[in-house]
Amino acid sequence: MTYILGIETSCDETAAAVVIDGKTTASNVIASQIDLHAKYGGVFPELASRAHIEAIGAVVDQALEDAGVTLDQIDAIAVTRGPGLVGSLLIGINYAKGLALAARKPLLGINHLEGHVYSLWLTQPFREVNFPVLVLIVSGGHTELLLMRGHGQYERLGATLDDAAGEAFDKVGRMLNLPFPGGPNIERAAQMGNPGAFPFPRTKRDQSFDFSFSGLKTAVMREVTVPASSEARKKSAPEKGLILRSDISINDVAASFQEALVDTLVEKTARAAKHYGAHEVFMAGGVSANQRLRAQMRKETDLPVRYPPLNLCTDNAAMIASAGHFRYLSGLRDDLDMEVLPMWALSNNTYNVRNRP
Ligand code: KG4
Ligand code: ZN
């Protein structure tokens, strides 16, 4: 059996986990900073790095303890190398290097997006994957369509040209005065709203597999806020920001926004799956927790659709450990002086990426 210790600090979660053979989660510890960032309505990079420094030692110790193993029994240490916030990535990678050096263990630098893909390998019971697979990654920082032909092999088919899907959820959540993060709170409000109340725009049905959500976000803003020229708006101090119209239902706006975004994601994914002859559709990342997205994806494609367990949709280290397992099996090891790659795109063969920025 292969034991991989995973460490993830690319954004606002300090996480460590132990995964056995890439598929069994022996432990999964996450110190979330949501409360810390909630009052800013988003992730504050300097605060994030400081919180990672404070939490990482205890989080890693806890992950080993929960799994009932010592560092000696670990086969390799997998750590998120990018993409992400540079200051946050550095905390994880430096900690992982320290452990690897002290315990003489191999070090594996993992692409965070590849980690999200491997959250699908942690579903129990695991069914063998029938490649090629069409993967939709929808998180707070990324919206990408990939064709995965095998372990570590990705072809990037499209991505968002502006906001990521989760970012759109978070921005619209802020507009509607819902708590951070917007995604789960919009989903909750949407359950009580009418998805047909507002005909928000869907991304143009062009032939590309790219996404754009800024038009949708602007359309929502135009619908829900008091126009800048109005008397009510002029009377308010500018620092008060946007004023919400009082005559509309937040639940209806949330449901209509979610429906427009989900329609776009599903249409492009289903079309890409058909076009490239995929055998399965995978969804991963924070937004893949969305029940409406899951239901519509199942409805609109004839292929088997997989998504991670709810607790592994958002950032965690078990997915990093699982990705690390397959990198480890491929025989690759990274250097102890590897650098962080804050803009690392997931494409081609990730197993061949060395210290290339
Ligand atoms: O994957 P993740 O934890 O972080 C990144 O790597 O970016 O995703 C976080 C994002 C946030 O934007 C959050 O609003 C969104 O996932 N999210 C959701 C839901 N749960 C989390 N969006 C829609 N519906 C949800 N249920
Ligand atoms: Zn993520």
Tab-separated table of N, CA, C and O in Angstrom, residues 161-213:
chain	number	residue	atom	x	y	z
A	161	LEU	N	-13.169	33.481	-20.135
A	161	LEU	CA	-12.429	34.629	-20.664
A	161	LEU	C	-12.425	35.764	-19.647
A	161	LEU	O	-11.697	36.729	-19.791
A	162	ASP	N	-13.261	35.661	-18.626
A	162	ASP	CA	-13.286	36.722	-17.601
A	162	ASP	C	-13.458	36.097	-16.206
A	162	ASP	O	-12.532	35.503	-15.697
A	163	ASP	N	-14.641	36.196	-15.628
A	163	ASP	CA	-14.824	35.662	-14.272
A	163	ASP	C	-14.927	34.138	-14.286
A	163	ASP	O	-15.466	33.552	-15.214
A	164	ALA	N	-14.439	33.509	-13.211
A	164	ALA	CA	-14.687	32.085	-13.021
A	164	ALA	C	-16.122	31.926	-12.523
A	164	ALA	O	-16.713	32.871	-11.998
A	165	ALA	N	-16.681	30.714	-12.691
A	165	ALA	CA	-18.072	30.480	-12.286
A	165	ALA	C	-18.271	30.790	-10.795
A	165	ALA	O	-19.224	31.470	-10.407
A	166	GLY	N	-17.343	30.303	-9.956
A	166	GLY	CA	-17.477	30.547	-8.513
A	166	GLY	C	-17.331	32.023	-8.185
A	166	GLY	O	-18.017	32.546	-7.294
A	167	GLU	N	-16.467	32.692	-8.922
A	167	GLU	CA	-16.276	34.128	-8.729
A	167	GLU	C	-17.573	34.866	-9.066
A	167	GLU	O	-17.962	35.808	-8.368
A	168	ALA	N	-18.252	34.437	-10.134
A	168	ALA	CA	-19.529	35.058	-10.505
A	168	ALA	C	-20.545	34.833	-9.382
A	168	ALA	O	-21.268	35.764	-8.984
A	169	PHE	N	-20.592	33.615	-8.840
A	169	PHE	CA	-21.486	33.341	-7.702
A	169	PHE	C	-21.142	34.275	-6.542
A	169	PHE	O	-22.034	34.852	-5.908
A	170	ASP	N	-19.849	34.419	-6.261
A	170	ASP	CA	-19.444	35.240	-5.111
A	170	ASP	C	-19.776	36.721	-5.337
A	170	ASP	O	-20.229	37.406	-4.426
A	171	LYS	N	-19.560	37.212	-6.562
A	171	LYS	CA	-19.841	38.626	-6.835
A	171	LYS	C	-21.337	38.921	-6.798
A	171	LYS	O	-21.762	39.934	-6.254
A	172	VAL	N	-22.120	38.020	-7.369
A	172	VAL	CA	-23.569	38.231	-7.344
A	172	VAL	C	-24.083	38.090	-5.900
A	172	VAL	O	-24.954	38.842	-5.468
A	173	GLY	N	-23.500	37.181	-5.154
A	173	GLY	CA	-23.874	37.041	-3.741
A	173	GLY	C	-23.648	38.349	-2.994
A	173	GLY	O	-24.485	38.787	-2.199
A	174	ARG	N	-22.514	38.974	-3.283
A	174	ARG	CA	-22.200	40.255	-2.634
A	174	ARG	C	-23.209	41.322	-3.037
A	174	ARG	O	-23.666	42.099	-2.214
A	175	MET	N	-23.569	41.331	-4.326
A	175	MET	CA	-24.569	42.302	-4.819
A	175	MET	C	-25.888	42.150	-4.086
A	175	MET	O	-26.585	43.114	-3.832
A	176	LEU	N	-26.218	40.883	-3.786
A	176	LEU	CA	-27.511	40.598	-3.152
A	176	LEU	C	-27.424	40.641	-1.624
A	176	LEU	O	-28.368	40.260	-0.929
A	177	ASN	N	-26.269	41.112	-1.123
A	177	ASN	CA	-26.041	41.187	0.327
A	177	ASN	C	-26.136	39.842	1.019
A	177	ASN	O	-26.539	39.750	2.183
A	178	LEU	N	-25.792	38.774	0.309
A	178	LEU	CA	-25.767	37.449	0.927
A	178	LEU	C	-24.384	37.235	1.534
A	178	LEU	O	-23.407	37.825	1.080
A	179	PRO	N	-24.270	36.400	2.555
A	179	PRO	CA	-22.957	36.172	3.182
A	179	PRO	C	-21.965	35.506	2.219
A	179	PRO	O	-22.373	34.833	1.274
A	180	PHE	N	-20.665	35.670	2.491
A	180	PHE	CA	-19.592	35.043	1.718
A	180	PHE	C	-19.389	33.613	2.233
A	180	PHE	O	-19.484	33.395	3.432
A	181	PRO	N	-19.106	32.624	1.405
A	181	PRO	CA	-19.038	32.707	-0.054
A	181	PRO	C	-20.419	32.657	-0.708
A	181	PRO	O	-21.342	32.026	-0.180
A	182	GLY	N	-20.530	33.303	-1.860
A	182	GLY	CA	-21.833	33.458	-2.510
A	182	GLY	C	-22.458	32.149	-2.966
A	182	GLY	O	-23.676	31.984	-2.878
A	183	GLY	N	-21.637	31.205	-3.460
A	183	GLY	CA	-22.179	29.982	-4.084
A	183	GLY	C	-23.230	29.262	-3.265
A	183	GLY	O	-24.391	29.180	-3.669
A	184	PRO	N	-22.848	28.749	-2.074
A	184	PRO	CA	-23.838	28.005	-1.298
A	184	PRO	C	-25.014	28.865	-0.858
A	184	PRO	O	-26.143	28.371	-0.753
A	185	ASN	N	-24.777	30.149	-0.627
A	185	ASN	CA	-25.867	31.023	-0.180
A	185	ASN	C	-26.831	31.359	-1.310
A	185	ASN	O	-28.032	31.463	-1.097
A	186	ILE	N	-26.308	31.488	-2.534
A	186	ILE	CA	-27.200	31.689	-3.680
A	186	ILE	C	-28.002	30.421	-3.929
A	186	ILE	O	-29.203	30.459	-4.190
A	187	GLU	N	-27.327	29.276	-3.809
A	187	GLU	CA	-28.054	28.015	-4.018
A	187	GLU	C	-29.222	27.898	-3.040
A	187	GLU	O	-30.331	27.510	-3.409
A	188	ARG	N	-28.967	28.266	-1.789
A	188	ARG	CA	-30.018	28.193	-0.764
A	188	ARG	C	-31.173	29.140	-1.110
A	188	ARG	O	-32.334	28.759	-1.074
A	189	ALA	N	-30.843	30.391	-1.472
A	189	ALA	CA	-31.885	31.370	-1.823
A	189	ALA	C	-32.648	30.908	-3.062
A	189	ALA	O	-33.879	31.053	-3.152
A	190	ALA	N	-31.910	30.303	-4.017
A	190	ALA	CA	-32.522	29.896	-5.288
A	190	ALA	C	-33.591	28.824	-5.095
A	190	ALA	O	-34.549	28.739	-5.867
A	191	GLN	N	-33.426	28.016	-4.030
A	191	GLN	CA	-34.417	26.959	-3.782
A	191	GLN	C	-35.801	27.533	-3.508
A	191	GLN	O	-36.809	26.875	-3.697
A	192	MET	N	-35.836	28.798	-3.068
A	192	MET	CA	-37.134	29.427	-2.765
A	192	MET	C	-37.542	30.420	-3.848
A	192	MET	O	-38.479	31.187	-3.682
A	193	GLY	N	-36.783	30.434	-4.958
A	193	GLY	CA	-37.068	31.426	-5.993
A	193	GLY	C	-37.525	30.790	-7.297
A	193	GLY	O	-37.486	29.569	-7.463
A	194	ASN	N	-37.929	31.654	-8.224
A	194	ASN	CA	-38.404	31.212	-9.535
A	194	ASN	C	-37.281	31.400	-10.566
A	194	ASN	O	-36.908	32.536	-10.859
A	195	PRO	N	-36.758	30.298	-11.123
A	195	PRO	CA	-35.631	30.421	-12.064
A	195	PRO	C	-36.022	31.109	-13.369
A	195	PRO	O	-35.148	31.532	-14.127
A	196	GLY	N	-37.321	31.219	-13.620
A	196	GLY	CA	-37.758	31.862	-14.866
A	196	GLY	C	-38.136	33.323	-14.680
A	196	GLY	O	-38.623	33.974	-15.607
A	197	ALA	N	-37.925	33.864	-13.487
A	197	ALA	CA	-38.390	35.233	-13.206
A	197	ALA	C	-37.648	36.273	-14.044
A	197	ALA	O	-38.247	37.243	-14.511
A	198	PHE	N	-36.365	36.098	-14.240
A	198	PHE	CA	-35.572	37.067	-15.021
A	198	PHE	C	-34.839	36.321	-16.141
A	198	PHE	O	-34.133	35.350	-15.881
A	199	PRO	N	-35.013	36.788	-17.380
A	199	PRO	CA	-34.340	36.091	-18.503
A	199	PRO	C	-32.896	36.546	-18.662
A	199	PRO	O	-32.536	37.225	-19.613
A	200	PHE	N	-32.040	36.173	-17.711
A	200	PHE	CA	-30.637	36.594	-17.788
A	200	PHE	C	-29.944	35.909	-18.972
A	200	PHE	O	-30.294	34.785	-19.332
A	201	PRO	N	-28.923	36.588	-19.546
A	201	PRO	CA	-28.289	36.041	-20.763
A	201	PRO	C	-27.480	34.773	-20.502
A	201	PRO	O	-26.881	34.616	-19.447
A	202	ARG	N	-27.492	33.872	-21.469
A	202	ARG	CA	-26.634	32.689	-21.485
A	202	ARG	C	-25.450	33.047	-22.382
A	202	ARG	O	-25.609	33.864	-23.291
A	203	THR	N	-24.309	32.427	-22.125
A	203	THR	CA	-23.169	32.694	-23.016
A	203	THR	C	-23.582	32.338	-24.435
A	203	THR	O	-24.251	31.334	-24.651
A	204	LYS	N	-23.189	33.170	-25.366
A	204	LYS	CA	-23.556	32.980	-26.760
A	204	LYS	C	-23.275	31.537	-27.190
A	204	LYS	O	-22.242	30.970	-26.879
A	205	ARG	N	-24.229	30.969	-27.902
A	205	ARG	CA	-24.033	29.578	-28.315
A	205	ARG	C	-23.126	29.518	-29.534
A	205	ARG	O	-23.515	29.073	-30.603
A	206	ASP	N	-21.899	30.008	-29.351
A	206	ASP	CA	-20.950	29.949	-30.457
A	206	ASP	C	-20.336	28.552	-30.467
A	206	ASP	O	-20.700	27.699	-29.670
A	207	GLN	N	-19.409	28.330	-31.359
A	207	GLN	CA	-18.839	26.987	-31.470
A	207	GLN	C	-17.676	26.762	-30.506
A	207	GLN	O	-17.159	25.667	-30.411
A	208	SER	N	-17.255	27.812	-29.804
A	208	SER	CA	-16.087	27.658	-28.941
A	208	SER	C	-16.471	26.947	-27.644
A	208	SER	O	-17.648	26.793	-27.328
A	209	PHE	N	-15.461	26.531	-26.902
A	209	PHE	CA	-15.712	25.935	-25.601
A	209	PHE	C	-15.233	26.868	-24.489
A	209	PHE	O	-14.952	26.428	-23.379
A	210	ASP	N	-15.147	28.163	-24.815
A	210	ASP	CA	-14.799	29.155	-23.799
A	210	ASP	C	-16.062	29.690	-23.137
A	210	ASP	O	-17.152	29.612	-23.694
A	211	PHE	N	-15.867	30.240	-21.939
A	211	PHE	CA	-16.998	30.797	-21.194
A	211	PHE	C	-16.774	32.281	-20.949
A	211	PHE	O	-15.648	32.773	-20.988
A	212	SER	N	-17.872	32.991	-20.691
A	212	SER	CA	-17.772	34.383	-20.268
A	212	SER	C	-18.948	34.653	-19.350
A	212	SER	O	-20.095	34.359	-19.699
A	213	PHE	N	-18.650	35.146	-18.154
A	213	PHE	CA	-19.741	35.390	-17.202
A	213	PHE	C	-19.887	36.857	-16.821
A	213	PHE	O	-20.727	37.204	-16.007
